[in-house]
Amino acid sequence: MKKQTIDKTPGRLDFTQSVTGLILAIFIIGHILFEASILISNEMMYKVTLMFEGYYFFGERYPGIISFLAGAIFIIFIVHAATAMRKFPSDYKKYKIMKEHMSSMKHEDTSLWMLQVVTGFIMFFIGSVHLYVMMTQPSNIGPYASSSRIVDEFMGPLYFVLLISVVSHAFVGLYRLALKWGFMEGKNSKVSRARFKLVMKAMILSYIVIGLFSLAKYAYVGYTHDFSDGVKYESKTIRVGEHK
Ligand code: HEM
């Protein structure tokens, strides 16, 4: 009898896409909050930066840790995009069929999938620019350096688009993952699905609001601070050296 072979590649690619997506979503949930430390004070954002540079652990600043972290996230980001790209509508005909399907069914989950395609495409470019800057200029992060980048280096508009895209993409992604991994198969899956969707929308709204407030604060510091002495922030309480 002829042995039937099952191609495990699509399943493996699908699993890789889910796991990398989960890691990135968890990363972003933390990222937006850490970076919102500027809303408390410039000093707090400086302390968070020192923490990521390993200062509280090694007693010295190692910005290389940020480069390493950004490099690792970049690799996960690329693997996620590469495995997700297989599912994009590959030509105009397929796209048209899908669009007709979406409008005839008015199915929100199909529209959510389309939102993932569009936001993913946007992030592919803007996310790469941001990650590259973080990787190559890890010493240039802090309340003044970040604010100067947002205002003087015109990163503000890019961050605005990236914020809307990444927050929607991350929470819609988590919702779809929960659906796929069977978290909504309770007694009444319809009710459970509606609840998950409500949480998803609430999280998207909350994170966009937090992100917009942070962006506004960075812009405020960028516009009001006099950078003639450079962009290094001088803490009144902490004096540290730097190890590059
Ligand atoms: C380890 C990797 C990363 C590091 C170290 C990092 C660090 C930072 C820092 C310090 C800022 C403040 C602005 C600045 O200094 O330019 C920022 C802003 C931002 N980052 Fe990242 N980031 C990383 C990865 C990502 C990724 C993968 C995304 C999404 C694809 C992302 C999305 C954003 C957004 C949307 C903002 C603006 C947030 C807001 O409006 O509050 N970051 N990031």
Short mmCIF file of C-alpha atoms and ligand atoms in Angstrom, two decimals:
data_model
loop_
_atom_site.label_atom_id
_atom_site.label_comp_id
_atom_site.label_asym_id
_atom_site.label_seq_id
_atom_site.Cartn_x
_atom_site.Cartn_y
_atom_site.Cartn_z
CA MET A 1 0.00 0.00 0.00
CA LYS A 2 1.30 3.42 -0.94
CA LYS A 3 2.17 5.54 2.08
CA GLN A 4 0.44 8.92 2.10
CA THR A 5 2.75 11.80 2.93
CA ILE A 6 1.36 14.91 4.51
CA ASP A 7 3.14 18.17 3.83
CA LYS A 8 3.74 19.72 7.24
CA THR A 9 5.23 22.96 5.88
CA PRO A 10 2.01 25.06 5.76
CA GLY A 11 1.20 24.08 9.35
CA ARG A 12 4.70 24.91 10.52
CA LEU A 13 4.67 28.26 8.73
CA ASP A 14 1.30 29.02 10.26
CA PHE A 15 2.56 28.17 13.73
CA THR A 16 5.68 30.32 13.24
CA GLN A 17 3.49 33.21 12.15
CA SER A 18 1.29 32.86 15.24
CA VAL A 19 4.17 32.57 17.72
CA THR A 20 6.18 35.48 16.27
CA GLY A 21 2.97 37.55 16.17
CA LEU A 22 2.29 36.76 19.83
CA ILE A 23 5.84 37.78 20.85
CA LEU A 24 5.58 41.05 18.89
CA ALA A 25 2.15 41.87 20.33
CA ILE A 26 3.39 41.32 23.91
CA PHE A 27 6.44 43.45 23.10
CA ILE A 28 4.29 46.32 21.81
CA ILE A 29 1.96 46.18 24.85
CA GLY A 30 5.02 46.79 27.05
CA HIS A 31 6.77 49.18 24.66
CA ILE A 32 3.95 51.76 24.51
CA LEU A 33 3.65 51.76 28.31
CA PHE A 34 7.40 52.08 29.01
CA GLU A 35 7.70 54.82 26.49
CA ALA A 36 4.67 56.62 28.04
CA SER A 37 6.89 57.15 31.12
CA ILE A 38 7.51 60.61 29.58
CA LEU A 39 3.94 61.45 30.68
CA ILE A 40 5.05 61.13 34.32
CA SER A 41 8.22 63.20 33.87
CA ASN A 42 11.38 63.56 31.79
CA GLU A 43 13.29 62.07 34.74
CA MET A 44 11.08 58.96 34.73
CA MET A 45 11.64 58.40 31.00
CA TYR A 46 15.38 58.78 31.64
CA LYS A 47 15.22 56.15 34.40
CA VAL A 48 13.36 53.72 32.12
CA THR A 49 16.06 54.27 29.46
CA LEU A 50 18.78 53.55 32.06
CA MET A 51 16.94 50.37 33.04
CA PHE A 52 17.00 49.06 29.45
CA GLU A 53 20.66 49.99 29.20
CA GLY A 54 21.35 47.69 32.14
CA TYR A 55 22.45 50.50 34.47
CA TYR A 56 20.60 49.19 37.53
CA PHE A 57 22.10 45.76 36.98
CA PHE A 58 25.70 46.49 35.93
CA GLY A 59 26.16 49.96 37.50
CA GLU A 60 27.12 51.29 34.05
CA ARG A 61 25.20 52.13 30.89
CA TYR A 62 25.42 49.63 28.02
CA PRO A 63 23.43 51.05 25.05
CA GLY A 64 24.55 47.95 23.12
CA ILE A 65 21.83 46.04 24.99
CA ILE A 66 19.25 48.19 23.16
CA SER A 67 20.93 47.46 19.80
CA PHE A 68 20.80 43.74 20.60
CA LEU A 69 17.14 43.92 21.65
CA ALA A 70 16.23 45.94 18.54
CA GLY A 71 18.15 43.43 16.35
CA ALA A 72 16.30 40.49 17.92
CA ILE A 73 12.93 42.21 17.48
CA PHE A 74 13.89 43.05 13.88
CA ILE A 75 14.54 39.37 13.11
CA ILE A 76 11.22 38.30 14.68
CA PHE A 77 9.50 41.13 12.77
CA ILE A 78 10.98 39.94 9.45
CA VAL A 79 10.10 36.27 10.09
CA HIS A 80 6.55 37.29 11.03
CA ALA A 81 6.15 39.42 7.89
CA ALA A 82 7.62 36.71 5.66
CA THR A 83 5.31 34.00 6.98
CA ALA A 84 2.29 36.33 6.88
CA MET A 85 2.93 37.46 3.31
CA ARG A 86 1.89 34.06 1.95
CA LYS A 87 -1.68 34.96 2.84
CA PHE A 88 -1.87 38.30 1.06
CA PRO A 89 -4.17 38.30 -2.03
CA SER A 90 -1.50 37.73 -4.67
CA ASP A 91 -3.10 39.44 -7.64
CA TYR A 92 -5.83 41.94 -8.45
CA LYS A 93 -8.35 39.22 -9.44
CA LYS A 94 -8.07 37.50 -6.08
CA TYR A 95 -8.29 40.86 -4.33
CA LYS A 96 -11.51 41.70 -6.24
CA ILE A 97 -13.08 38.36 -5.37
CA MET A 98 -12.21 38.95 -1.74
CA LYS A 99 -13.63 42.47 -1.74
CA GLU A 100 -16.91 41.26 -3.25
CA HIS A 101 -16.98 38.48 -0.70
CA MET A 102 -16.46 41.02 2.10
CA SER A 103 -19.23 43.37 0.97
CA SER A 104 -21.72 40.60 0.25
CA MET A 105 -21.18 38.85 3.57
CA LYS A 106 -20.61 41.98 5.68
CA HIS A 107 -18.58 39.70 7.89
CA GLU A 108 -16.56 41.71 10.40
CA ASP A 109 -13.91 39.02 10.83
CA THR A 110 -13.10 39.11 7.10
CA SER A 111 -12.80 42.90 7.25
CA LEU A 112 -10.50 42.52 10.26
CA TRP A 113 -8.29 40.27 8.17
CA MET A 114 -8.11 42.95 5.47
CA LEU A 115 -7.18 45.50 8.14
CA GLN A 116 -4.29 43.20 9.13
CA VAL A 117 -3.07 43.12 5.53
CA VAL A 118 -3.15 46.92 5.17
CA THR A 119 -1.60 47.77 8.58
CA GLY A 120 1.00 45.01 8.12
CA PHE A 121 2.00 46.48 4.77
CA ILE A 122 2.38 49.98 6.28
CA MET A 123 4.45 48.64 9.19
CA PHE A 124 6.76 46.77 6.88
CA PHE A 125 8.24 50.13 5.83
CA ILE A 126 7.79 52.45 8.81
CA GLY A 127 8.53 49.78 11.43
CA SER A 128 11.78 48.93 9.61
CA VAL A 129 12.92 52.58 9.61
CA HIS A 130 12.25 52.87 13.36
CA LEU A 131 13.93 49.57 14.22
CA TYR A 132 16.99 50.45 12.17
CA VAL A 133 17.36 53.80 13.98
CA MET A 134 16.98 52.11 17.38
CA MET A 135 19.56 49.51 16.41
CA THR A 136 22.15 51.96 15.11
CA GLN A 137 21.67 54.88 17.52
CA PRO A 138 20.99 53.24 20.88
CA SER A 139 22.76 56.02 22.81
CA ASN A 140 20.36 58.54 21.35
CA ILE A 141 17.34 57.60 23.43
CA GLY A 142 16.06 59.69 26.31
CA PRO A 143 13.63 62.50 27.08
CA TYR A 144 15.60 65.06 25.06
CA ALA A 145 17.14 62.83 22.37
CA SER A 146 13.77 61.17 21.59
CA SER A 147 11.92 64.49 21.59
CA SER A 148 14.52 66.00 19.29
CA ARG A 149 14.16 63.04 16.91
CA ILE A 150 10.38 63.46 16.88
CA VAL A 151 10.50 67.20 16.17
CA ASP A 152 13.83 68.05 14.50
CA GLU A 153 14.24 64.79 12.60
CA PHE A 154 10.56 64.73 11.60
CA MET A 155 9.83 61.29 13.05
CA GLY A 156 6.54 62.56 14.56
CA PRO A 157 4.30 61.94 11.50
CA LEU A 158 5.86 58.49 10.97
CA TYR A 159 5.25 57.56 14.62
CA PHE A 160 1.65 58.75 14.33
CA VAL A 161 0.95 56.40 11.39
CA LEU A 162 3.00 53.61 13.00
CA LEU A 163 1.12 53.96 16.29
CA ILE A 164 -2.34 53.62 14.70
CA SER A 165 -1.16 50.70 12.53
CA VAL A 166 0.74 48.74 15.16
CA VAL A 167 -1.86 49.07 17.91
CA SER A 168 -4.73 47.98 15.62
CA HIS A 169 -2.60 45.20 14.13
CA ALA A 170 -1.46 43.87 17.52
CA PHE A 171 -4.88 43.69 19.18
CA VAL A 172 -6.74 42.45 16.09
CA GLY A 173 -3.95 39.86 15.81
CA LEU A 174 -4.40 38.76 19.42
CA TYR A 175 -8.17 38.51 18.90
CA ARG A 176 -7.69 36.33 15.82
CA LEU A 177 -5.15 34.20 17.65
CA ALA A 178 -7.56 33.66 20.54
CA LEU A 179 -10.22 32.65 18.00
CA LYS A 180 -7.83 30.26 16.27
CA TRP A 181 -6.57 28.67 19.48
CA GLY A 182 -10.12 28.02 20.67
CA PHE A 183 -10.44 30.53 23.52
CA MET A 184 -13.93 31.45 22.36
CA GLU A 185 -15.42 28.00 22.29
CA GLY A 186 -17.36 28.25 25.52
CA LYS A 187 -21.00 27.28 25.97
CA ASN A 188 -22.05 30.17 23.84
CA SER A 189 -19.31 30.94 21.37
CA LYS A 190 -21.27 33.85 19.86
CA VAL A 191 -21.44 35.68 23.20
CA SER A 192 -17.82 34.86 23.93
CA ARG A 193 -16.73 36.15 20.52
CA ALA A 194 -18.64 39.40 21.06
CA ARG A 195 -16.97 39.86 24.47
CA PHE A 196 -13.49 39.27 23.07
CA LYS A 197 -14.23 41.76 20.32
CA LEU A 198 -15.31 44.37 22.85
CA VAL A 199 -12.09 43.89 24.84
CA MET A 200 -10.10 44.14 21.60
CA LYS A 201 -11.75 47.46 20.68
CA ALA A 202 -11.31 48.86 24.20
CA MET A 203 -7.60 47.96 24.18
CA ILE A 204 -7.08 49.51 20.74
CA LEU A 205 -8.72 52.73 21.87
CA SER A 206 -6.84 52.89 25.20
CA TYR A 207 -3.43 52.24 23.63
CA ILE A 208 -3.99 54.75 20.84
CA VAL A 209 -4.99 57.39 23.40
CA ILE A 210 -1.92 56.65 25.61
CA GLY A 211 0.35 56.67 22.53
CA LEU A 212 -1.07 59.96 21.26
CA PHE A 213 -0.60 61.62 24.66
CA SER A 214 3.03 60.41 24.77
CA LEU A 215 3.66 61.62 21.24
CA ALA A 216 2.18 65.02 22.17
CA LYS A 217 4.45 65.23 25.25
CA TYR A 218 7.59 64.33 23.22
CA ALA A 219 6.56 66.96 20.66
CA TYR A 220 6.00 69.52 23.43
CA VAL A 221 9.48 68.86 24.90
CA GLY A 222 10.94 68.94 21.39
CA TYR A 223 9.41 72.32 20.60
CA THR A 224 9.99 74.00 23.96
CA HIS A 225 13.43 72.75 25.05
CA ASP A 226 16.53 74.64 23.96
CA PHE A 227 18.79 72.01 22.35
CA SER A 228 21.75 74.35 21.81
CA ASP A 229 23.72 72.36 24.44
CA GLY A 230 22.99 69.06 22.66
CA VAL A 231 20.34 66.42 23.27
CA LYS A 232 21.86 64.71 26.32
CA TYR A 233 19.58 64.83 29.34
CA GLU A 234 21.30 65.75 32.63
CA SER A 235 19.62 64.15 35.60
CA LYS A 236 19.66 66.09 38.85
CA THR A 237 19.75 62.93 40.94
CA ILE A 238 21.71 60.34 38.93
CA ARG A 239 25.28 60.77 37.65
CA VAL A 240 26.34 57.97 35.35
CA GLY A 241 29.13 57.09 32.97
CA GLU A 242 28.53 55.30 29.70
CA HIS A 243 30.01 52.14 28.29
CA LYS A 244 29.46 51.88 24.52
C1 HEM B 1 13.74 46.91 20.58
C2 HEM B 1 13.11 47.59 19.64
C3 HEM B 1 12.54 48.97 19.88
C4 HEM B 1 13.04 50.00 20.63
C5 HEM B 1 14.32 50.04 21.45
C6 HEM B 1 12.10 51.10 20.52
C7 HEM B 1 12.22 52.32 21.16
C8 HEM B 1 11.39 53.40 21.00
C9 HEM B 1 11.62 54.71 21.58
C10 HEM B 1 12.77 55.09 22.49
C11 HEM B 1 10.59 55.51 21.19
C12 HEM B 1 10.40 57.01 21.54
C13 HEM B 1 10.73 57.87 20.34
C14 HEM B 1 12.19 57.81 19.90
O1 HEM B 1 13.12 57.77 20.71
O2 HEM B 1 12.40 57.82 18.66
C15 HEM B 1 9.71 54.71 20.37
C16 HEM B 1 8.52 55.12 19.81
C17 HEM B 1 7.65 54.32 19.10
N1 HEM B 1 7.87 53.03 18.72
FE1 HEM B 1 9.47 51.88 19.20
N2 HEM B 1 11.06 50.72 19.70
C18 HEM B 1 11.30 49.43 19.28
C19 HEM B 1 10.50 48.67 18.45
C20 HEM B 1 9.29 49.08 17.92
C21 HEM B 1 8.47 48.29 17.04
C22 HEM B 1 8.78 46.88 16.54
C23 HEM B 1 7.37 49.05 16.75
C24 HEM B 1 6.21 48.72 15.86
C25 HEM B 1 6.32 48.08 14.73
C26 HEM B 1 7.51 50.31 17.46
C27 HEM B 1 6.61 51.34 17.42
C28 HEM B 1 6.78 52.58 18.01
C29 HEM B 1 5.79 53.65 17.96
C30 HEM B 1 4.41 53.57 17.29
C31 HEM B 1 6.33 54.74 18.65
C32 HEM B 1 5.64 56.09 18.93
C33 HEM B 1 4.78 55.76 20.15
C34 HEM B 1 3.87 56.83 20.67
O3 HEM B 1 3.24 57.54 19.92
O4 HEM B 1 3.74 56.88 21.91
N3 HEM B 1 8.69 50.29 18.15
N4 HEM B 1 10.22 53.44 20.25
#
